[in-house]
Tab-separated table of C-alpha atoms and ligand atoms in Angstrom:
chain	number	residue	atom	x	y	z
A	1	UNK	CA	0.000	0.000	0.000
A	2	UNK	CA	1.231	3.459	-0.949
A	3	UNK	CA	1.219	6.119	1.791
A	4	UNK	CA	-0.659	9.299	0.801
A	5	UNK	CA	1.300	12.517	0.673
A	6	UNK	CA	1.314	14.292	4.069
A	7	UNK	CA	-1.377	16.987	4.212
A	8	UNK	CA	-2.867	16.213	0.757
A	9	UNK	CA	-6.679	15.944	0.697
A	10	UNK	CA	-8.314	12.520	0.753
A	11	UNK	CA	-11.372	12.313	-1.503
A	12	UNK	CA	-14.575	10.564	-0.411
A	13	UNK	CA	-17.346	9.028	-2.516
A	14	UNK	CA	-20.486	9.266	-0.380
A	15	UNK	CA	-22.991	6.635	-1.523
A	16	UNK	CA	-26.384	7.535	-0.040
A	17	UNK	CA	-27.520	10.847	1.386
A	18	UNK	CA	-30.529	9.905	3.513
A	19	UNK	CA	-30.951	10.034	7.306
A	20	UNK	CA	-27.289	9.141	7.951
A	21	UNK	CA	-25.560	10.239	4.727
A	22	UNK	CA	-26.958	13.775	4.888
A	23	UNK	CA	-25.583	14.173	8.430
A	24	UNK	CA	-22.194	12.817	7.378
A	25	UNK	CA	-22.115	15.358	4.498
A	26	UNK	CA	-23.152	18.205	6.824
A	27	UNK	CA	-20.586	17.362	9.513
A	28	UNK	CA	-17.801	16.877	6.947
A	29	UNK	CA	-18.461	20.479	5.876
A	30	UNK	CA	-19.070	22.042	9.290
A	31	UNK	CA	-16.160	20.333	11.044
A	32	UNK	CA	-13.752	20.337	8.106
A	33	UNK	CA	-10.890	22.071	9.957
A	34	UNK	CA	-11.034	19.833	13.041
A	35	UNK	CA	-11.416	16.666	10.983
A	36	UNK	CA	-8.436	17.681	8.787
A	37	UNK	CA	-6.311	18.213	11.896
A	38	UNK	CA	-7.275	14.800	13.288
A	39	UNK	CA	-7.022	12.922	9.986
A	40	UNK	CA	-3.680	14.465	8.988
A	41	UNK	CA	-5.141	16.396	6.042
A	42	UNK	CA	-8.472	17.509	4.544
A	43	UNK	CA	-11.337	15.061	3.923
A	44	UNK	CA	-13.149	16.225	0.790
A	45	UNK	CA	-16.395	14.968	-0.724
A	46	UNK	CA	-15.679	13.965	-4.349
A	47	UNK	CA	-19.359	13.248	-5.023
A	48	UNK	CA	-22.624	12.032	-3.505
A	49	UNK	CA	-24.660	9.240	-5.085
A	50	UNK	CA	-28.408	9.082	-4.467
A	51	UNK	CA	-31.332	7.377	-6.145
A	52	UNK	CA	-33.021	10.678	-7.066
A	53	UNK	CA	-30.326	13.312	-7.733
A	54	UNK	CA	-32.976	15.781	-8.903
A	55	UNK	CA	-34.334	16.190	-5.326
A	56	UNK	CA	-33.159	19.115	-3.208
A	57	UNK	CA	-30.966	18.003	-0.282
A	58	UNK	CA	-30.124	19.632	3.040
A	59	UNK	CA	-28.564	23.085	2.923
A	60	UNK	CA	-24.792	23.096	2.878
A	61	UNK	CA	-24.587	20.183	0.428
A	62	UNK	CA	-23.484	21.396	-3.006
A	63	UNK	CA	-26.048	20.168	-5.566
A	64	UNK	CA	-23.277	19.807	-8.164
A	65	UNK	CA	-21.837	16.898	-6.145
A	66	UNK	CA	-24.958	14.765	-6.648
A	67	UNK	CA	-25.132	11.901	-9.111
A	68	UNK	CA	-27.459	8.981	-9.755
A	69	UNK	CA	-24.572	6.694	-10.769
A	70	UNK	CA	-23.041	5.282	-7.588
A	71	UNK	CA	-20.792	2.759	-9.381
A	72	UNK	CA	-19.216	5.401	-11.634
A	73	UNK	CA	-18.642	7.756	-8.689
A	74	UNK	CA	-16.995	5.068	-6.514
A	75	UNK	CA	-14.686	4.074	-9.409
A	76	UNK	CA	-13.470	7.614	-10.195
A	77	UNK	CA	-9.661	7.830	-10.063
A	78	UNK	CA	-9.744	10.783	-7.647
A	79	UNK	CA	-11.701	8.768	-5.007
A	80	UNK	CA	-9.670	7.385	-2.063
A	81	UNK	CA	-12.413	6.231	0.343
A	82	UNK	CA	-15.951	4.953	-0.312
A	83	UNK	CA	-18.623	5.561	2.342
A	84	UNK	CA	-21.617	3.285	1.739
A	85	UNK	CA	-24.829	4.590	3.355
A	86	UNK	CA	-27.430	3.195	0.969
A	87	UNK	CA	-28.333	0.163	3.081
A	88	UNK	CA	-29.750	-3.254	2.117
A	89	UNK	CA	-27.963	-5.985	0.174
A	90	UNK	CA	-27.982	-4.838	-3.464
A	91	UNK	CA	-26.624	-2.621	-4.940
A	92	UNK	CA	-24.641	-2.034	-1.711
A	93	UNK	CA	-22.813	-5.396	-1.903
A	94	UNK	CA	-21.646	-4.910	-5.514
A	95	UNK	CA	-20.590	-1.329	-4.804
A	96	UNK	CA	-18.633	-2.238	-1.658
A	97	UNK	CA	-16.965	-5.263	-3.290
A	98	UNK	CA	-15.986	-3.235	-6.365
A	99	UNK	CA	-14.498	-0.524	-4.143
A	100	UNK	CA	-12.500	-3.047	-2.078
A	101	UNK	CA	-11.374	-4.910	-5.213
A	102	UNK	CA	-10.000	-1.645	-6.551
A	103	UNK	CA	-8.022	-1.187	-3.305
A	104	UNK	CA	-10.230	1.595	-1.923
A	105	UNK	CA	-11.046	1.509	1.772
A	106	UNK	CA	-14.720	1.379	2.723
A	107	UNK	CA	-16.701	2.757	5.655
A	108	UNK	CA	-20.269	1.463	5.943
A	109	UNK	CA	-23.167	1.385	8.430
A	110	UNK	CA	-24.794	-1.559	6.668
A	111	UNK	CA	-25.531	-4.256	9.296
A	112	UNK	CA	-27.629	-6.357	6.886
A	113	UNK	CA	-24.747	-6.589	4.407
A	114	UNK	CA	-22.081	-7.269	7.054
A	115	UNK	CA	-24.212	-9.974	8.679
A	116	UNK	CA	-24.841	-11.772	5.383
A	117	UNK	CA	-21.595	-11.227	3.450
A	118	UNK	CA	-19.072	-10.154	6.081
A	119	UNK	CA	-16.604	-12.963	5.303
A	120	UNK	CA	-16.487	-12.176	1.558
A	121	UNK	CA	-16.103	-8.445	2.228
A	122	UNK	CA	-13.273	-8.948	4.731
A	123	UNK	CA	-11.559	-11.294	2.289
A	124	UNK	CA	-11.752	-8.688	-0.472
A	125	UNK	CA	-10.429	-5.984	1.878
A	126	UNK	CA	-7.545	-8.173	2.967
A	127	UNK	CA	-6.651	-9.306	-0.567
A	128	UNK	CA	-6.477	-5.716	-1.798
A	129	UNK	CA	-4.810	-4.036	1.175
A	130	UNK	CA	-7.922	-1.974	1.954
A	131	UNK	CA	-9.704	-1.171	5.217
A	132	UNK	CA	-13.322	-2.139	5.962
A	133	UNK	CA	-14.774	-0.238	8.933
A	134	UNK	CA	-18.385	-0.471	10.157
A	135	UNK	CA	-18.679	0.880	13.708
A	136	UNK	CA	-22.071	2.460	12.855
A	137	UNK	CA	-23.577	-0.909	11.854
A	138	UNK	CA	-24.257	-1.949	15.471
A	139	UNK	CA	-25.731	0.281	18.178
A	140	UNK	CA	-25.353	3.566	16.236
A	141	UNK	CA	-23.198	6.038	18.116
A	142	UNK	CA	-21.990	3.595	20.790
A	143	UNK	CA	-18.294	2.775	20.307
A	144	UNK	CA	-18.760	-0.955	20.725
A	145	UNK	CA	-17.207	-2.766	17.766
A	146	UNK	CA	-13.846	-1.074	18.207
A	147	UNK	CA	-13.956	-2.049	21.892
A	148	UNK	CA	-14.535	-5.701	20.971
A	149	UNK	CA	-12.080	-5.697	18.057
A	150	UNK	CA	-9.242	-3.719	19.669
A	151	UNK	CA	-9.666	-2.888	23.376
A	152	UNK	CA	-10.651	-6.441	24.338
A	153	UNK	CA	-8.238	-8.157	21.904
A	154	UNK	CA	-6.192	-9.355	24.899
A	155	UNK	CA	-9.138	-10.768	26.824
A	156	UNK	CA	-11.589	-13.660	26.432
A	157	UNK	CA	-15.165	-12.516	25.991
A	158	UNK	CA	-17.651	-14.940	27.547
A	159	UNK	CA	-20.927	-13.183	26.866
A	160	UNK	CA	-22.474	-10.222	25.086
A	161	UNK	CA	-26.018	-9.351	26.130
A	162	UNK	CA	-27.620	-6.334	24.549
A	163	UNK	CA	-30.563	-4.183	23.643
A	164	UNK	CA	-29.546	-3.361	20.075
A	165	UNK	CA	-32.857	-2.329	18.519
A	166	UNK	CA	-34.270	1.004	19.631
A	167	UNK	CA	-37.679	0.543	18.001
A	168	UNK	CA	-38.539	-2.603	19.939
A	169	UNK	CA	-37.116	-1.194	23.162
A	170	UNK	CA	-39.350	1.861	22.750
A	171	UNK	CA	-42.419	-0.350	22.159
A	172	UNK	CA	-41.723	-2.669	25.133
A	173	UNK	CA	-40.872	0.302	27.372
A	174	UNK	CA	-44.151	1.943	26.378
A	175	UNK	CA	-46.084	-1.272	27.102
A	176	UNK	CA	-44.366	-1.498	30.501
A	177	UNK	CA	-44.842	2.126	31.540
A	178	UNK	CA	-48.442	2.739	30.403
A	179	UNK	CA	-49.752	-0.840	30.262
A	180	UNK	CA	-50.684	-0.654	26.559
A	181	UNK	CA	-50.831	-3.627	24.208
A	182	UNK	CA	-48.372	-4.207	21.335
A	183	UNK	CA	-50.554	-2.608	18.578
A	184	UNK	CA	-51.075	0.827	20.179
A	185	UNK	CA	-47.429	0.949	21.324
A	186	UNK	CA	-46.268	0.244	17.742
A	187	UNK	CA	-48.582	2.965	16.388
A	188	UNK	CA	-47.124	5.427	18.860
A	189	UNK	CA	-43.569	4.441	17.893
A	190	UNK	CA	-44.477	5.068	14.236
A	191	UNK	CA	-46.049	8.452	15.012
A	192	UNK	CA	-42.925	9.541	16.891
A	193	UNK	CA	-40.594	8.361	14.101
A	194	UNK	CA	-39.077	5.476	16.122
A	195	UNK	CA	-40.599	2.815	13.842
A	196	UNK	CA	-40.720	2.566	10.042
A	197	UNK	CA	-44.037	2.410	8.140
A	198	UNK	CA	-43.073	-1.263	7.549
A	199	UNK	CA	-41.755	-2.290	10.979
A	200	UNK	CA	-41.183	-5.980	10.086
A	201	UNK	CA	-37.366	-6.025	10.303
A	202	UNK	CA	-37.484	-4.461	13.770
A	203	UNK	CA	-40.472	-6.163	15.430
A	204	UNK	CA	-39.657	-9.621	14.016
A	205	UNK	CA	-36.107	-9.355	15.391
A	206	UNK	CA	-34.252	-9.465	12.023
A	207	UNK	CA	-32.442	-6.152	12.572
A	208	UNK	CA	-31.254	-7.295	16.012
A	209	UNK	CA	-30.233	-10.689	14.559
A	210	UNK	CA	-27.925	-9.029	12.015
A	211	UNK	CA	-26.310	-7.054	14.848
A	212	UNK	CA	-26.025	-10.184	17.031
A	213	UNK	CA	-24.197	-11.965	14.183
A	214	UNK	CA	-21.690	-9.096	13.886
A	215	UNK	CA	-21.184	-8.901	17.665
A	216	UNK	CA	-20.723	-12.669	18.059
A	217	UNK	CA	-18.233	-12.779	15.187
A	218	UNK	CA	-16.065	-10.078	16.746
A	219	UNK	CA	-16.453	-11.290	20.333
A	220	UNK	CA	-15.656	-14.943	19.636
A	221	UNK	CA	-13.310	-14.660	16.601
A	222	UNK	CA	-15.631	-16.810	14.580
A	223	UNK	CA	-17.670	-16.343	11.414
A	224	UNK	CA	-21.351	-15.893	12.262
A	225	UNK	CA	-24.058	-14.863	9.778
A	226	UNK	CA	-27.612	-13.717	10.451
A	227	UNK	CA	-28.828	-17.126	9.201
A	228	UNK	CA	-27.042	-18.707	12.215
A	229	UNK	CA	-28.996	-16.602	14.707
A	230	UNK	CA	-32.147	-18.001	16.343
A	231	UNK	CA	-34.608	-15.131	15.995
A	232	UNK	CA	-37.942	-14.450	17.660
A	233	UNK	CA	-39.582	-11.002	17.626
A	234	UNK	CA	-41.891	-9.167	20.005
A	235	UNK	CA	-45.235	-9.350	18.162
A	236	UNK	CA	-46.493	-12.089	20.500
A	237	UNK	CA	-45.846	-10.107	23.701
A	238	UNK	CA	-49.104	-9.060	25.351
A	239	UNK	CA	-50.047	-6.519	27.986
A	240	UNK	CA	-50.754	-9.522	30.273
A	241	UNK	CA	-47.175	-10.806	29.820
A	242	UNK	CA	-45.821	-7.379	30.744
A	243	UNK	CA	-48.118	-7.153	33.788
A	244	UNK	CA	-47.127	-10.650	34.992
A	245	UNK	CA	-43.464	-9.833	34.526
A	246	UNK	CA	-43.926	-6.624	36.502
A	247	UNK	CA	-45.698	-8.475	39.338
A	248	UNK	CA	-42.734	-10.871	39.586
A	249	UNK	CA	-40.147	-8.056	39.605
A	250	UNK	CA	-39.146	-8.480	35.950
A	251	UNK	CA	-39.212	-6.374	32.798
A	252	UNK	CA	-39.440	-7.754	29.225
A	253	UNK	CA	-36.730	-6.683	26.744
A	254	UNK	CA	-35.776	-7.860	23.256
A	255	UNK	CA	-32.247	-9.140	23.791
A	256	UNK	CA	-29.390	-10.109	21.514
A	257	UNK	CA	-27.515	-12.829	23.383
A	258	UNK	CA	-24.120	-14.138	22.295
A	259	UNK	CA	-22.376	-16.537	24.664
A	260	UNK	CA	-19.632	-19.119	24.801
A	261	UNK	CA	-21.113	-22.475	25.731
A	262	UNK	CA	-20.176	-26.150	25.712
A	263	UNK	CA	-19.469	-27.091	22.129
A	264	UNK	CA	-19.316	-23.598	20.634
A	265	UNK	CA	-21.268	-20.365	20.796
A	266	UNK	CA	-24.946	-19.644	21.277
A	267	UNK	CA	-26.278	-16.632	19.330
A	268	UNK	CA	-29.915	-15.703	19.650
A	269	UNK	CA	-32.416	-12.857	19.635
A	270	UNK	CA	-35.679	-13.118	21.528
A	271	UNK	CA	-37.788	-11.311	24.089
A	272	UNK	CA	-36.686	-12.178	27.616
A	273	UNK	CA	-37.649	-11.347	31.175
A	274	UNK	CA	-34.904	-9.545	33.054
A	275	UNK	CA	-34.861	-8.803	36.784
A	276	UNK	CA	-35.674	-5.118	37.302
A	277	UNK	CA	-32.353	-4.723	39.135
A	278	UNK	CA	-30.366	-5.810	36.042
A	279	UNK	CA	-28.509	-2.866	34.405
A	280	UNK	CA	-30.255	-3.517	31.068
A	281	UNK	CA	-33.677	-3.215	32.733
A	282	UNK	CA	-33.005	0.507	33.225
A	283	UNK	CA	-32.588	1.140	29.476
A	284	UNK	CA	-35.671	3.091	28.445
A	285	UNK	CA	-37.223	4.542	25.285
A	286	UNK	CA	-35.233	3.950	22.077
A	287	UNK	CA	-31.822	3.738	23.762
A	288	UNK	CA	-29.432	0.844	23.197
A	289	UNK	CA	-27.147	-0.795	25.730
A	290	UNK	CA	-24.790	-3.716	25.566
A	291	UNK	CA	-23.408	-5.648	28.483
A	292	UNK	CA	-20.109	-7.454	27.828
A	293	UNK	CA	-18.610	-10.038	30.184
A	294	UNK	CA	-14.933	-10.834	29.666
A	295	UNK	CA	-12.712	-13.119	31.734
A	296	UNK	CA	-10.193	-10.524	32.864
A	297	UNK	CA	-12.099	-7.253	32.384
A	298	UNK	CA	-15.228	-8.504	34.145
A	299	UNK	CA	-18.487	-6.765	33.301
A	300	UNK	CA	-18.605	-3.756	30.999
A	301	UNK	CA	-21.657	-1.745	30.001
A	302	UNK	CA	-22.010	0.351	26.821
A	303	UNK	CA	-24.979	2.714	26.603
A	304	UNK	CA	-26.230	5.397	24.228
A	305	UNK	CA	-28.177	6.363	21.130
A	306	UNK	CA	-28.451	3.298	18.913
A	307	UNK	CA	-29.815	5.070	15.851
A	308	UNK	CA	-30.681	8.442	14.352
A	309	UNK	CA	-28.940	10.333	11.567
A	310	UNK	CA	-26.622	12.412	13.692
A	311	UNK	CA	-25.534	9.797	16.284
A	312	UNK	CA	-24.903	7.266	13.520
A	313	UNK	CA	-22.946	9.868	11.523
A	314	UNK	CA	-20.677	10.317	14.562
A	315	UNK	CA	-19.622	6.657	14.288
A	316	UNK	CA	-19.174	6.930	10.500
A	317	UNK	CA	-16.924	9.989	10.896
A	318	UNK	CA	-14.867	8.240	13.591
A	319	UNK	CA	-14.252	5.407	11.115
A	320	UNK	CA	-13.434	7.889	8.343
A	321	UNK	CA	-10.766	9.564	10.456
A	322	UNK	CA	-9.275	6.160	11.370
A	323	UNK	CA	-9.228	5.023	7.722
A	324	UNK	CA	-7.690	8.359	6.634
A	325	UNK	CA	-4.920	8.033	9.235
A	326	UNK	CA	-4.201	4.473	8.067
A	327	UNK	CA	-4.042	5.600	4.429
A	328	UNK	CA	-1.613	8.391	5.272
A	329	UNK	CA	0.549	5.940	7.230
A	330	UNK	CA	0.448	3.444	4.331
A	331	UNK	CA	-1.013	0.752	6.572
A	332	UNK	CA	-4.288	-1.058	7.304
A	333	UNK	CA	-6.255	-1.104	10.519
A	334	UNK	CA	-6.592	-4.312	12.559
A	335	UNK	CA	-8.579	-7.012	10.841
A	336	UNK	CA	-11.104	-9.066	12.839
A	337	UNK	CA	-9.667	-12.543	13.450
A	338	UNK	CA	-11.870	-15.572	12.817
A	339	UNK	CA	-9.266	-18.189	13.785
A	340	UNK	CA	-11.419	-19.777	16.540
A	341	UNK	CA	-13.950	-21.250	14.069
A	342	UNK	CA	-16.366	-22.155	16.873
A	343	UNK	CA	-19.599	-23.821	15.786
A	344	UNK	CA	-22.890	-22.066	16.481
A	345	UNK	CA	-24.867	-24.538	18.593
A	346	UNK	CA	-28.545	-25.140	17.749
A	347	UNK	CA	-31.167	-23.336	19.824
A	348	UNK	CA	-32.379	-26.677	21.217
A	349	UNK	CA	-29.070	-26.849	23.135
A	350	UNK	CA	-29.368	-23.351	24.664
A	351	UNK	CA	-29.489	-23.130	28.450
A	352	UNK	CA	-31.670	-20.529	30.100
A	353	UNK	CA	-34.462	-20.084	32.617
A	354	UNK	CA	-38.151	-19.950	31.719
A	355	UNK	CA	-41.390	-18.326	32.751
A	356	UNK	CA	-44.471	-20.393	31.878
A	357	UNK	CA	-48.025	-19.132	32.292
A	358	UNK	CA	-50.799	-21.758	32.191
A	359	UNK	CA	-54.577	-21.439	32.151
A	360	UNK	CA	-55.678	-24.341	34.393
A	361	UNK	CA	-58.832	-25.668	36.044
A	362	UNK	CA	-59.063	-24.259	39.575
A	363	UNK	CA	-59.522	-27.533	41.430
A	364	UNK	CA	-57.454	-29.565	43.884
A	365	UNK	CA	-54.834	-31.894	42.429
A	366	UNK	CA	-53.867	-29.823	39.352
A	367	UNK	CA	-50.487	-28.690	40.600
A	368	UNK	CA	-49.086	-32.182	41.214
A	369	UNK	CA	-49.286	-33.494	37.584
A	370	UNK	CA	-48.043	-30.131	36.258
A	371	UNK	CA	-45.020	-30.291	38.568
A	372	UNK	CA	-44.508	-33.934	37.620
A	373	UNK	CA	-44.338	-32.982	33.885
A	374	UNK	CA	-41.486	-30.591	34.602
A	375	UNK	CA	-39.680	-33.146	36.768
A	376	UNK	CA	-40.013	-35.895	34.144
A	377	UNK	CA	-38.216	-33.729	31.571
A	378	UNK	CA	-35.511	-32.713	34.058
A	379	UNK	CA	-36.670	-29.089	34.304
A	380	UNK	CA	-36.364	-27.903	37.886
A	381	UNK	CA	-38.992	-25.463	39.180
A	382	UNK	CA	-37.829	-22.388	41.091
A	383	UNK	CA	-41.123	-20.680	41.922
A	384	UNK	CA	-44.867	-21.267	41.480
A	385	UNK	CA	-47.601	-18.661	41.728
A	386	UNK	CA	-51.318	-19.412	41.391
A	387	UNK	CA	-54.158	-16.943	41.002
A	388	UNK	CA	-57.777	-18.148	41.010
A	389	UNK	CA	-60.389	-16.725	38.614
A	390	UNK	CA	-63.612	-18.609	39.459
A	391	UNK	CA	-63.475	-22.035	37.778
A	392	UNK	CA	-60.108	-21.256	36.169
A	393	UNK	CA	-56.777	-20.238	37.549
A	394	UNK	CA	-53.550	-18.846	36.173
A	395	UNK	CA	-50.552	-20.915	37.162
A	396	UNK	CA	-47.193	-19.228	36.743
A	397	UNK	CA	-44.037	-21.297	36.942
A	398	UNK	CA	-40.474	-19.964	36.866
A	399	UNK	CA	-37.786	-22.590	36.283
A	400	UNK	CA	-34.129	-22.940	37.135
A	401	UNK	CA	-31.712	-23.151	34.195
A	402	UNK	CA	-32.837	-25.808	31.717
A	403	UNK	CA	-32.148	-26.907	28.161
A	404	UNK	CA	-34.432	-25.392	25.491
A	405	UNK	CA	-35.312	-28.840	24.095
A	406	UNK	CA	-36.317	-30.112	27.565
A	407	UNK	CA	-38.540	-27.099	28.110
A	408	UNK	CA	-40.146	-27.561	24.654
A	409	UNK	CA	-40.927	-31.212	25.526
A	410	UNK	CA	-42.408	-30.120	28.855
A	411	UNK	CA	-44.653	-27.569	27.133
A	412	UNK	CA	-45.872	-30.217	24.670
A	413	UNK	CA	-46.737	-32.510	27.644
A	414	UNK	CA	-48.548	-29.695	29.453
A	415	UNK	CA	-50.553	-28.716	26.368
A	416	UNK	CA	-51.866	-32.294	26.155
A	417	UNK	CA	-53.027	-32.406	29.820
A	418	UNK	CA	-56.779	-32.235	30.580
A	419	UNK	CA	-56.293	-29.905	33.527
A	420	UNK	CA	-54.353	-27.404	31.398
A	421	UNK	CA	-56.836	-25.349	29.335
A	422	UNK	CA	-54.094	-23.359	27.536
A	423	UNK	CA	-50.396	-22.590	27.664
A	424	UNK	CA	-50.800	-18.807	27.664
A	425	UNK	CA	-47.209	-17.791	27.488
A	426	UNK	CA	-43.620	-19.089	27.567
A	427	UNK	CA	-40.828	-16.563	28.013
A	428	UNK	CA	-37.120	-17.007	28.564
A	429	UNK	CA	-35.628	-15.428	31.679
A	430	UNK	CA	-32.143	-13.882	31.486
A	431	UNK	CA	-29.912	-12.293	34.114
A	432	UNK	CA	-28.174	-14.454	36.663
A	433	UNK	CA	-30.163	-16.351	39.252
A	434	UNK	CA	-30.386	-14.353	42.436
A	435	UNK	CA	-29.833	-11.010	40.659
B	1	NAP	P1	-32.077	6.211	4.036
B	1	NAP	O1	-32.493	7.402	4.817
B	1	NAP	O2	-33.136	5.349	3.428
B	1	NAP	O3	-31.100	6.716	2.868
B	1	NAP	C1	-30.654	5.866	1.840
B	1	NAP	C2	-29.950	6.720	0.794
B	1	NAP	O4	-29.463	5.862	-0.241
B	1	NAP	C3	-30.854	7.756	0.106
B	1	NAP	O5	-30.162	8.952	-0.056
B	1	NAP	C4	-31.156	7.112	-1.248
B	1	NAP	O6	-31.380	8.066	-2.281
B	1	NAP	C5	-29.865	6.383	-1.513
B	1	NAP	N1	-30.017	5.289	-2.445
B	1	NAP	C6	-30.926	4.285	-2.427
B	1	NAP	N2	-30.714	3.455	-3.474
B	1	NAP	C7	-29.662	3.951	-4.163
B	1	NAP	C8	-28.966	3.560	-5.327
B	1	NAP	N3	-29.321	2.462	-6.001
B	1	NAP	N4	-27.907	4.315	-5.748
B	1	NAP	C9	-27.543	5.415	-5.073
B	1	NAP	N5	-28.163	5.842	-3.944
B	1	NAP	C10	-29.204	5.118	-3.508
B	1	NAP	O7	-31.167	5.237	4.908
B	1	NAP	P2	-30.387	5.594	6.278
B	1	NAP	O8	-31.355	5.535	7.397
B	1	NAP	O9	-29.560	6.818	6.091
B	1	NAP	O10	-29.463	4.300	6.429
B	1	NAP	C11	-28.256	4.151	5.713
B	1	NAP	C12	-27.464	2.985	6.291
B	1	NAP	O11	-27.173	3.258	7.652
B	1	NAP	C13	-28.216	1.647	6.293
B	1	NAP	O12	-27.320	0.595	6.061
B	1	NAP	C14	-28.761	1.556	7.702
B	1	NAP	O13	-28.969	0.228	8.126
B	1	NAP	C15	-27.629	2.196	8.462
B	1	NAP	N6	-28.014	2.741	9.753
B	1	NAP	C16	-29.003	3.652	9.828
B	1	NAP	C17	-29.345	4.170	11.073
B	1	NAP	C18	-30.443	5.203	11.218
B	1	NAP	O14	-30.738	5.610	12.336
B	1	NAP	N7	-31.046	5.685	10.134
B	1	NAP	C19	-28.689	3.716	12.229
B	1	NAP	C20	-27.640	2.791	12.111
B	1	NAP	C21	-27.314	2.303	10.858
B	1	NAP	P3	-32.661	9.045	-2.243
B	1	NAP	O15	-32.374	10.005	-1.117
B	1	NAP	O16	-32.685	9.704	-3.570
B	1	NAP	O17	-33.838	8.167	-1.962
């Protein structure tokens, strides 16, 4: 790699000028002098690619920079760095691969692309002596990936537990604080701009799964894709679940959980009950927070704005300065290592605790066969709570740590019992026992 001349401008192709790209363009202009001082020379926008170049953009962005041809812009000989802020898989993948293949370093915020094609992109970066930075892809402004990739490079990470999707945290927080059901809470999130018109990727857990794959890969030095991540969203969470959780001293959060376990790593995204005293229980509204447990460092907590144009642009600009410094020094930044090659264990093998809510006949002798079903499958009960409602009763059971497959077998047994009218709800419980 050739070092760039000291003090000479580095030229940026900005692909995408939406919520994030427009803020990157604005801050590159407004903070030009400071960024030049930190990056060792000016960072200049060579051009901005958008889908509709005819539309007016935010003030301060020169209209003459706009083009509808992202591929031609990224391939221009005067471009040193490509910043991809289009999102989605195509054309982002082709654009990023072409840039890396031509030896240009890339900064992107594209979690979907990294979680599906991360290995191929890293390979292209490595083969061509280019950098690939993507701090903004997980938890927006929170400096988390660099912490995993660099600060914790000397430690062994055991577990990463996080709230990495602001939309679902806002909805669950709303359900918890005002007692509303999922539908009205989603509508409110949409009205306030926290949820998209099509909220599928957020509420079904796919956005969090892409982030979990990236986090697990960096934490455990192993290739993980979003297809490896067990994913369950929050659409099935009811106001009754939230109220029961509250009564037991828990809160329900959508968690991304990446942990070392016997035989490999477990990577999953699902709603879970957390004790109200757990640090993640205090994460409200659309904020993100990630809890990292490492052998030597112990427990670390990262907290902040997980999305939004300006916070996300902060992470993109941090990457841009790092890439610019590397280019001027004629070197590459640290590459994530995937030497460990740990298998991702199936969800059936996962170990966690469970909350089970049953609609049962309110008559003597119901509890014994229910308890016997748990015992037969080797699932140990920690607490039982029964509430009568005339002829019916709600029976709530919280278990000790058990294997997912054993719990699933227990639920199938319970559903077939005469005394059990319905299995109302099954939720996983996270946070250490006794916390
Ligand atoms: P956005 O507001 O939808 O903007 C996308 C931009 O890409 C628009 O300017 C669009 O042009 C342009 N574009 C779309 N297709 C194109 C094409 N074929 N060629 C050239 N330009 C094209 O998206 P965003 O919210 O800024 O997100 C950008 C990236 O950041 C995504 O990967 C996202 O996951 C990630 N991210 C976003 C946030 C956030 O809070 N928004 C947070 C973290 C990460 P037009 O303007 O003409 O439509």
